[in-house]
Short mmCIF file of C-alpha atoms in Angstrom, two decimals:
data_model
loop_
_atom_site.label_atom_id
_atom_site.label_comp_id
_atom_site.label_asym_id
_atom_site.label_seq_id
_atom_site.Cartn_x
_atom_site.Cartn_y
_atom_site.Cartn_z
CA UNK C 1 52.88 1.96 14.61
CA UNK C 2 56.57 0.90 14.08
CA UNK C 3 56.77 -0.70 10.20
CA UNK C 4 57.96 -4.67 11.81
CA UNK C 5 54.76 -4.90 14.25
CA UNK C 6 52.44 -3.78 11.03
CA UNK C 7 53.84 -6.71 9.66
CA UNK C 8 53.96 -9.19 12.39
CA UNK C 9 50.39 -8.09 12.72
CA UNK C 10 49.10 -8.85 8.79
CA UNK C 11 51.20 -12.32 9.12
CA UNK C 12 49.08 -13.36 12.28
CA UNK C 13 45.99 -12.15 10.66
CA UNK C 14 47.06 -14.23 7.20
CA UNK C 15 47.84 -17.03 9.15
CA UNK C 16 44.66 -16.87 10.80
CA UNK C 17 42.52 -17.46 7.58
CA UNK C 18 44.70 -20.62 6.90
CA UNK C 19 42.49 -23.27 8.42
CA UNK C 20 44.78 -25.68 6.84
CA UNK C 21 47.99 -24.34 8.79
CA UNK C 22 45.92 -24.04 11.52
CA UNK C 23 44.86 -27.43 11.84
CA UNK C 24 48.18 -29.15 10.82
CA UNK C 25 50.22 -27.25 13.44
CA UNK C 26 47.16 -26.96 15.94
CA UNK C 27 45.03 -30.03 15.30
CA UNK C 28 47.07 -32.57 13.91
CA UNK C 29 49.68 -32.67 17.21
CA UNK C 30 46.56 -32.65 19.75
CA UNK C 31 45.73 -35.71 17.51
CA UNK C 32 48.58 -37.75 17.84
CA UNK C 33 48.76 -36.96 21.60
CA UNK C 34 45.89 -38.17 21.99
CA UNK C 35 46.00 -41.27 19.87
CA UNK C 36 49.23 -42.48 21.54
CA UNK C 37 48.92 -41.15 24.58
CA UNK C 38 45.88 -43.31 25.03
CA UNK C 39 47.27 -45.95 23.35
CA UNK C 40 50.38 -46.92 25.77
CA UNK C 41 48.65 -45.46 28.76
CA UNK C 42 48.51 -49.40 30.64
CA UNK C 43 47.50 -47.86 34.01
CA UNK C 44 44.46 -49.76 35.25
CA UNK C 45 41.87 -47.33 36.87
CA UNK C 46 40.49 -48.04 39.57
CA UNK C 47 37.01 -50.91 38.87
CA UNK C 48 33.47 -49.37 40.00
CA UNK C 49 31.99 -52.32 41.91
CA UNK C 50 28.49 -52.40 42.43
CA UNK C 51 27.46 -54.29 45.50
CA UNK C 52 24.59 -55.87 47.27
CA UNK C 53 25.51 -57.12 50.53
CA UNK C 54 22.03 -59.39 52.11
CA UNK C 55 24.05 -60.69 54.49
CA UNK C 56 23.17 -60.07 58.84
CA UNK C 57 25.34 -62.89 60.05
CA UNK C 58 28.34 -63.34 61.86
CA UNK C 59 30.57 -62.68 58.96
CA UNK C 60 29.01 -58.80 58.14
CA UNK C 61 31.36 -57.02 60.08
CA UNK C 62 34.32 -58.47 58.21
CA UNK C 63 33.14 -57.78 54.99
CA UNK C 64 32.24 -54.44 55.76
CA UNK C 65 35.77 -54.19 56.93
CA UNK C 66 37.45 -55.94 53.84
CA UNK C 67 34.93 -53.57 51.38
CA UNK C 68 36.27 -50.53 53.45
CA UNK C 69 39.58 -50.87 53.97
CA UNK C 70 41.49 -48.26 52.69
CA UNK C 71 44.29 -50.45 51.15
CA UNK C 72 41.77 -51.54 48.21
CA UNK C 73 40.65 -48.07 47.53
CA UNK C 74 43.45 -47.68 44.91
CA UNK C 75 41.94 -50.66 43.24
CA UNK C 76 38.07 -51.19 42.98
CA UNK C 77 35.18 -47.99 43.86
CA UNK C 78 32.52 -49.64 45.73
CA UNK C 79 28.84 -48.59 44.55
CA UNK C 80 26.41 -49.17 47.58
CA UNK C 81 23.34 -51.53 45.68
CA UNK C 82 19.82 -51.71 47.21
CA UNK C 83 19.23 -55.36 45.70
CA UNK C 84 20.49 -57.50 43.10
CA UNK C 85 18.05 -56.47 40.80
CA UNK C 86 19.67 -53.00 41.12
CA UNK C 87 23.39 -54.66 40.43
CA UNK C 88 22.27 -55.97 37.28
CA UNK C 89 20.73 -52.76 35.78
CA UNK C 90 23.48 -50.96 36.96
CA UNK C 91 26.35 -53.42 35.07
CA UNK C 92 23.75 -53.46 32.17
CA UNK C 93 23.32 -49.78 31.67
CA UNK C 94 27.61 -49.37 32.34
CA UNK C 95 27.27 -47.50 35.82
CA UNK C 96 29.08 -49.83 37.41
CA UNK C 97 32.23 -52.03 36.03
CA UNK C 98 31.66 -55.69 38.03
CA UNK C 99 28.84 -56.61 40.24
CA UNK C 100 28.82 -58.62 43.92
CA UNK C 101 25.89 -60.18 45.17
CA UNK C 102 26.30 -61.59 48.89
CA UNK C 103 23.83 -63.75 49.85
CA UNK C 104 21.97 -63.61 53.09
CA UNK C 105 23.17 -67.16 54.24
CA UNK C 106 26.88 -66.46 53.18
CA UNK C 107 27.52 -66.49 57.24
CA UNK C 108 25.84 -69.50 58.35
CA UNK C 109 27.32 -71.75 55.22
CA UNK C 110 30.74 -70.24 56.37
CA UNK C 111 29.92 -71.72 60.04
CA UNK C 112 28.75 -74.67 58.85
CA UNK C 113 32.42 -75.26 57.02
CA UNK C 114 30.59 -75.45 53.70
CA UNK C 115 31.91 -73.51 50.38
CA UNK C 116 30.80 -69.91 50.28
CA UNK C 117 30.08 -68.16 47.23
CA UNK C 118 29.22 -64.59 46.38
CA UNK C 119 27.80 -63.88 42.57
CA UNK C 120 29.34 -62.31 40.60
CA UNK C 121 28.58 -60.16 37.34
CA UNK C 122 31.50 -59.06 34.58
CA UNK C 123 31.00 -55.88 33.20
CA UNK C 124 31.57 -54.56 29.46
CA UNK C 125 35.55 -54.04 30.06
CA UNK C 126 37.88 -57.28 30.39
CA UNK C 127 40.49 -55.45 32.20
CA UNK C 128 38.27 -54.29 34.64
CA UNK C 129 36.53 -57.80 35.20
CA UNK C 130 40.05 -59.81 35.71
CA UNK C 131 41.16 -57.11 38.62
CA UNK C 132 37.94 -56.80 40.09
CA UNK C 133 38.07 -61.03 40.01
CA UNK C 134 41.48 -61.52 41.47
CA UNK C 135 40.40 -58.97 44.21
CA UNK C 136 37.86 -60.66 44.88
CA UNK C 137 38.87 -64.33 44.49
CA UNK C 138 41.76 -63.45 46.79
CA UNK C 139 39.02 -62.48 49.63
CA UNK C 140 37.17 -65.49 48.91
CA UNK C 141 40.17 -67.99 49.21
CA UNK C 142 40.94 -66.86 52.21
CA UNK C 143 37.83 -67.56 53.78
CA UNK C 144 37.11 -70.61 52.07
CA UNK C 145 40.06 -72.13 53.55
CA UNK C 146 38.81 -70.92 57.19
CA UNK C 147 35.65 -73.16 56.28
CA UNK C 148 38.04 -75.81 55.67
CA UNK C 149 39.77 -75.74 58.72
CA UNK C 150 36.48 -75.23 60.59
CA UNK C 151 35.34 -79.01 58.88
CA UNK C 152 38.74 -80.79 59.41
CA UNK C 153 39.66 -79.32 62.67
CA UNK C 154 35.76 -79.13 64.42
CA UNK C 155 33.77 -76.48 66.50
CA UNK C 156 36.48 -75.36 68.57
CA UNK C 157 37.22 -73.04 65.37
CA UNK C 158 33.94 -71.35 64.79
CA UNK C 159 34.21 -68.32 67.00
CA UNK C 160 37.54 -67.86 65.48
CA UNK C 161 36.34 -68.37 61.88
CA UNK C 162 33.61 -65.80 62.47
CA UNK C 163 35.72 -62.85 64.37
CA UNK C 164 38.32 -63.24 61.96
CA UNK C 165 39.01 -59.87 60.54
CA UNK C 166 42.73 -61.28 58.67
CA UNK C 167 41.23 -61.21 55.78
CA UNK C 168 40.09 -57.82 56.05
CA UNK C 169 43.07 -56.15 57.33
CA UNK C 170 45.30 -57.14 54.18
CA UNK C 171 45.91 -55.82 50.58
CA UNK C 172 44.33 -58.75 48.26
CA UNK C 173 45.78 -56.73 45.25
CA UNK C 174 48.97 -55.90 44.65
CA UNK C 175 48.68 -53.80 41.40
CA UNK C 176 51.72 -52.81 39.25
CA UNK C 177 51.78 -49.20 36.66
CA UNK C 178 52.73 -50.17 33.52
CA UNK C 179 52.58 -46.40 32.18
CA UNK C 180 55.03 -44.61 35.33
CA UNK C 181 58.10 -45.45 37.71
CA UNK C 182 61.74 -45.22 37.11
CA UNK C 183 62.29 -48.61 35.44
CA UNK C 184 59.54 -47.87 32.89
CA UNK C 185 59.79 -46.76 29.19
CA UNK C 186 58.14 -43.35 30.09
CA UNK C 187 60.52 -42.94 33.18
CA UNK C 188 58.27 -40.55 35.42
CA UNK C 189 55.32 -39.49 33.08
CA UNK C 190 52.95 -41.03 32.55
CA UNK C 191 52.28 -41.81 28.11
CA UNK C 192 50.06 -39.14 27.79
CA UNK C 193 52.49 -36.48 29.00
CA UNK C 194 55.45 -37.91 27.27
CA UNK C 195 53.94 -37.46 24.29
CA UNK C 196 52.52 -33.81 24.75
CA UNK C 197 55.51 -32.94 25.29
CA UNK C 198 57.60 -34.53 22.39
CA UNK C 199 55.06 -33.48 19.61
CA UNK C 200 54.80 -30.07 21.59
CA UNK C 201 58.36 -29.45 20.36
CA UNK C 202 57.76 -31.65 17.07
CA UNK C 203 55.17 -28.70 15.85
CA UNK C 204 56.90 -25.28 17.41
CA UNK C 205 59.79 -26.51 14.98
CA UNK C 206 57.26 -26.73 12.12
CA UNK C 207 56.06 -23.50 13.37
CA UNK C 208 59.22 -21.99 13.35
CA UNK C 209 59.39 -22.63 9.88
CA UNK C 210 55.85 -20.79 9.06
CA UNK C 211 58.16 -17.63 9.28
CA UNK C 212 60.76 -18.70 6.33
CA UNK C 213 58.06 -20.13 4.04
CA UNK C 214 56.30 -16.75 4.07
CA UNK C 215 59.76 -14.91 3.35
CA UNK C 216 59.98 -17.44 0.53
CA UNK C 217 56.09 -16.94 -0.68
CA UNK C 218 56.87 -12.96 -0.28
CA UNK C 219 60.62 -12.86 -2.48
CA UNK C 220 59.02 -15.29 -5.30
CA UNK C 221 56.23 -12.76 -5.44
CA UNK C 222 57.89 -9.63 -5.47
CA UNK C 223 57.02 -8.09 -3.08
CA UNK C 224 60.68 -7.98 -0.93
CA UNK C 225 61.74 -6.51 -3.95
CA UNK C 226 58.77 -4.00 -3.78
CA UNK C 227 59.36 -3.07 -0.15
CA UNK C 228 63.19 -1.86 -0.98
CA UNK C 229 60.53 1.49 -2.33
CA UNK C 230 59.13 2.39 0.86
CA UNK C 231 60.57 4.54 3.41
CA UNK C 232 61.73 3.19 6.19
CA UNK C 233 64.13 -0.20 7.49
CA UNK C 234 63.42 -2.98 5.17
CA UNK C 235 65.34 -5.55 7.95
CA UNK C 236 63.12 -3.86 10.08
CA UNK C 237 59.93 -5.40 7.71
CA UNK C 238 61.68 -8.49 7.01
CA UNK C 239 61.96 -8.71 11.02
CA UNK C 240 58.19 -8.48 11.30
CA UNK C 241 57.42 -11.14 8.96
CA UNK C 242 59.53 -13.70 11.01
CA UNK C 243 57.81 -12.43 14.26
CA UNK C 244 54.60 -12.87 12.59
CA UNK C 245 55.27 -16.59 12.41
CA UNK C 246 56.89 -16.80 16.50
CA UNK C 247 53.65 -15.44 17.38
CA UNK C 248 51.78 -17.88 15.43
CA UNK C 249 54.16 -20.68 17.44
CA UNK C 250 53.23 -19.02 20.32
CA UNK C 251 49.68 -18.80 20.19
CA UNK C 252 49.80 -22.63 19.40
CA UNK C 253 52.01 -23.80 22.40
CA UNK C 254 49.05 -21.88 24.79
CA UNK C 255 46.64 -23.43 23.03
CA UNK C 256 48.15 -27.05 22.96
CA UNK C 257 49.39 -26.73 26.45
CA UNK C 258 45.91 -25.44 27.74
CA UNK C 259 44.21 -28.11 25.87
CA UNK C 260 46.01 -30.84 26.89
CA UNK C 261 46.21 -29.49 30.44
CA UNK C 262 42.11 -29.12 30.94
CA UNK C 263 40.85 -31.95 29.07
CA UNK C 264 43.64 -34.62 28.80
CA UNK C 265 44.77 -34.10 31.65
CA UNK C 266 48.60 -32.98 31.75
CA UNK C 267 50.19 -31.90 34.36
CA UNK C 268 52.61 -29.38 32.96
CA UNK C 269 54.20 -28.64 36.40
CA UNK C 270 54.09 -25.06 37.77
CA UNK C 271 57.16 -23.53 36.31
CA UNK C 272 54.95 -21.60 33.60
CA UNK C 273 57.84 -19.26 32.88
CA UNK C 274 60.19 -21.78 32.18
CA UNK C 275 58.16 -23.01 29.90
CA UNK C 276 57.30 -20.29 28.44
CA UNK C 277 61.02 -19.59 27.36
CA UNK C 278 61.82 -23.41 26.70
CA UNK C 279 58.86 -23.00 23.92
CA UNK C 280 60.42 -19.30 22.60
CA UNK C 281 63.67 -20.60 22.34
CA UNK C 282 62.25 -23.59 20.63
CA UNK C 283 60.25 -21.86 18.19
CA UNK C 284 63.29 -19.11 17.44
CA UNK C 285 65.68 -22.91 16.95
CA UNK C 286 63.05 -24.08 14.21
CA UNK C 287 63.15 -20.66 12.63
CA UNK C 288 66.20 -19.91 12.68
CA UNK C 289 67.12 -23.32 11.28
CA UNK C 290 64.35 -23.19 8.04
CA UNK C 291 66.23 -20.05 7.63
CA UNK C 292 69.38 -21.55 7.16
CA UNK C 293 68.66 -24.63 5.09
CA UNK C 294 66.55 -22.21 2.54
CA UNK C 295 69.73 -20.30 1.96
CA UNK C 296 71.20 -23.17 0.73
CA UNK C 297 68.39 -24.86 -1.19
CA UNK C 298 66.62 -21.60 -2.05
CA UNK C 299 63.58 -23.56 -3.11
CA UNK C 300 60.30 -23.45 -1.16
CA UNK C 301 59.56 -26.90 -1.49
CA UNK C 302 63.28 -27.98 -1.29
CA UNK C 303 63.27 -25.99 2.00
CA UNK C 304 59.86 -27.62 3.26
CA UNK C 305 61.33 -31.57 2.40
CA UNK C 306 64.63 -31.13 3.89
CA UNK C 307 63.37 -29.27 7.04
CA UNK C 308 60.57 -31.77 7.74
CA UNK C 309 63.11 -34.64 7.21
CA UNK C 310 65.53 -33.15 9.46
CA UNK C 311 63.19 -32.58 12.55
CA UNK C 312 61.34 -35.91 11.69
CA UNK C 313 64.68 -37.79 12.59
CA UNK C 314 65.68 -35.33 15.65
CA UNK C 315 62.07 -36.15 16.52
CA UNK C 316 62.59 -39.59 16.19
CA UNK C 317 65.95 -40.13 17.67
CA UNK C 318 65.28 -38.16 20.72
CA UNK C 319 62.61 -40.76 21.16
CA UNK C 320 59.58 -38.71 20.72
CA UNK C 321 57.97 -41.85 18.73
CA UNK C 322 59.68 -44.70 20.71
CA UNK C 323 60.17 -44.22 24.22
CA UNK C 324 63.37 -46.88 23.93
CA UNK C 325 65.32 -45.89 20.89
CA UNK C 326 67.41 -43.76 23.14
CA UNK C 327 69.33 -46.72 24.33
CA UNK C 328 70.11 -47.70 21.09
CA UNK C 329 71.48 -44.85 19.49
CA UNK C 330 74.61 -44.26 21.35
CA UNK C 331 73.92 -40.45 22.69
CA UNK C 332 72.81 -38.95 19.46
CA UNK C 333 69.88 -38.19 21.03
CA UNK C 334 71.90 -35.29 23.12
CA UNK C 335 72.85 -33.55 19.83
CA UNK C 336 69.27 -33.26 18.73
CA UNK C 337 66.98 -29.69 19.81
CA UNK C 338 64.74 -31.72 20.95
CA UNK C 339 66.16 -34.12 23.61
CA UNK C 340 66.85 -30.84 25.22
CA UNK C 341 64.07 -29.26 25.32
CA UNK C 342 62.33 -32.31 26.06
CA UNK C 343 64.15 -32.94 29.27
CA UNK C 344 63.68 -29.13 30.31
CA UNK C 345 59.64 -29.75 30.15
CA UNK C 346 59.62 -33.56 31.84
CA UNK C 347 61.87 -31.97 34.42
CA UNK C 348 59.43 -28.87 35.01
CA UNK C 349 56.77 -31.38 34.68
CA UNK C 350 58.26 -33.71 37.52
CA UNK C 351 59.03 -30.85 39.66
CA UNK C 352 62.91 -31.35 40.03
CA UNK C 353 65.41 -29.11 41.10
CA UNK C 354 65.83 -25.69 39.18
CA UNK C 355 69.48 -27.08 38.41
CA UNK C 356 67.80 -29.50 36.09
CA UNK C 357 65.12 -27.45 34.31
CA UNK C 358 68.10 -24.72 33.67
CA UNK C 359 70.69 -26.84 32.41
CA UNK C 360 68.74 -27.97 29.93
CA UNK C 361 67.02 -24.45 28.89
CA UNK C 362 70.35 -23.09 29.29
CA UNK C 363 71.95 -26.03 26.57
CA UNK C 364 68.82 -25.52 24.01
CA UNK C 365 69.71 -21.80 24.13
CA UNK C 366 72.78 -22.64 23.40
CA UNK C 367 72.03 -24.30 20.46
CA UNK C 368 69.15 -22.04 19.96
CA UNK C 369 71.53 -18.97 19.03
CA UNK C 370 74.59 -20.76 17.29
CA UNK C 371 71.36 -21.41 14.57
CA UNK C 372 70.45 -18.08 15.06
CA UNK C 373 73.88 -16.50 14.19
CA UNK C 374 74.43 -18.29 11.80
CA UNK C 375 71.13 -17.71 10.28
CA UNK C 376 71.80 -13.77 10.64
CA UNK C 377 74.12 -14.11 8.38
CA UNK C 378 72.53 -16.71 5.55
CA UNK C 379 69.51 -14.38 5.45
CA UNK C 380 70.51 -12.10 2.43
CA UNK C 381 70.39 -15.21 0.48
CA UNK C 382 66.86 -15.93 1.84
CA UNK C 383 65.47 -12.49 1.19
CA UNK C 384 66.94 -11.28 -2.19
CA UNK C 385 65.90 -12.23 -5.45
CA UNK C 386 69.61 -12.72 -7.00
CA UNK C 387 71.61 -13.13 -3.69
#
């Protein structure tokens, strides 16, 4: 077994036993995804109504129509109920989000011109009980002011009043998504896949890193020194230890992209080898970067502060906290790693043109190996006791 996969292989396995790394660059970002992604997601889901329809009159077939019309299916899930009774328990117990009751003389009140009225029963969510209310109230005005007519105008209005199927035939609802569309904060995605994807590239940078704080663990313990002793390459060791930490970046953008994808929901877009090399090139950025700031500072903890400050503010500036702070920074965002790889993902994500997911791969690589070269050549410092 070539010397730099025996030690790519003992670095997994170390970092492996680190529950603490583990759940800071595994845990911690599936975390925050979820606690903002949840947070700024304003998209109203559709309200389960439960309803009990007594009515046989005149008016059935147009609420059967209104109920059924497939312009209010985006809005409100009707639950068939077998009685009131059956509403009620079904609101209480949180099957159901709003109740309806019709009653059986809704028809013949309607006919007479009298007010109708349907009960009604709010459920344990606000939101849900003001849409399901001004759906419904928007039915129920309409009809209401055919039973007005019918009273000021006379009889001659009754068949018309009870074939009417106007109401029916119309969207009551016209609802607006706070959390997608052009003109919103998240632009196409919706919050919770804005934010995988920003604290995605957030923690492969911090992974990246993994690699230079275990060079720095290894040359204040000796043993770089130690390995000049044994045959074979020690670049070729020194190698392994910094692929022990991209495969520790690697194993946690499959498991935060799987996780995401399967139980919040993210669609990540079919472009799976894109993203596989936006995440590589990523990772290979952050290390490549730790490397270089370590050669400076030399310090482990020196390295750790400035590192975390620097990807902190490209972080923050490529508005991977605040959707908005892009328009206030003047195009700093577009010298950052991550506004690039970013926009690769959202674009995979939105399925655009290849010309968009490349030029911005093709720009992080960029960047990715100007680090990396320079790196290269900072990484005596990093390895050598008295460099």
């Amino acid at each position: 077994m070539p010397a730099w996969w025996t030690a790519a292989y003992y670095e997994l396995i170390k970092y492996a036993r680190m529950r603490s790394v583990l759940i800071i660059l595994i845990g911690l970002p599936l975390l925050l995804i979820l606690l903002l992604g949840s947070a700024f997601d304003t998209e109203i889901k559709p309200a389960k109504i439960a309803l009990y329809n007594a009515d046989q009159g005149e008016m059935r077939a147009s609420i059967d129509a209104f109920w059924s019309n497939e312009a209010v299916k985006p809005y409100v899930k009707v639950l068939d109920a077998n009685s009131e009774k059956e509403v009620k328990d079904w609101i209480r117990e949180g099957v159901a989000d709003y109740g309806v009751s019709i009653p059986k003389n809704f028809s013949s009140e309607l006919s007479a011109g009298e007010t109708a009225k349907w009960s009604t029963f709010e459920g344990r969510y606000e939101e849900k009980n003001i849409a399901a209310a001004a759906f419904i109230n928007k039915y129920m005005a309409a009809v209401n002011l055919q039973a007005a007519a019918l009273q000021i105008l006379g009889p001659e209005l009754n068949a018309g009043a009870a074939q009417s199927q106007a109401p029916a035939g119309q969207s009551h609802i016209e609802t607006k998504n706070l959390s997608s569309g052009d003109n919103q904060a998240f632009g196409k995605e919706s919050a919770m896949q804005y934010y995988s994807v920003a604290y995605l590239i957030m923690f492969l940078l911090y992974g990246g890193m993994t690699a230079t704080i275990a060079l720095l663990n290894q040359r204040e313990a000796g043993t770089l020194q130690r390995m000049y002793a044994i045959p074979g390459s020690f670049r070729a060791m020194v190698f392994g230890i910094i692929l022990g930490g991209v495969m520790l970046a690697a194993l946690q953008a499959a498991v935060i992209i799987a996780f995401t994808s399967f139980v919040y929901g993210v669609d990540w877009g079919n472009n799976f080898g894109a993203i596989t090399l936006t995440c590589l090139l990523t990772t290979a950025a952050g290390a490549a970067l730790a490397i270089t700031i370590s050669s400076f500072v030399r310090s482990k903890k020196s390295t750790q502060t400035l590192f975390s400050i620097i990807v902190f503010s490209m972080t923050f500036i490529s508005g991977g906290m605040i959707p908005d702070i892009v328009k206030m920074v003047g195009g700093l965002n577009q010298w950052t790693l991550n506004h690039w790889a970013n926009d690769a993902l959202r674009a995979i994500m939105n399925g655009e043109g290849s010309a968009t997911v490349w030029n911005g791969i093709a720009v992080l690589g960029a960047i990715a190996l100007g680090i990396t070269i320079i790196a290269v050549i900072r990484l005596p410092k990093v390895v050598r006791q008295h460099a």
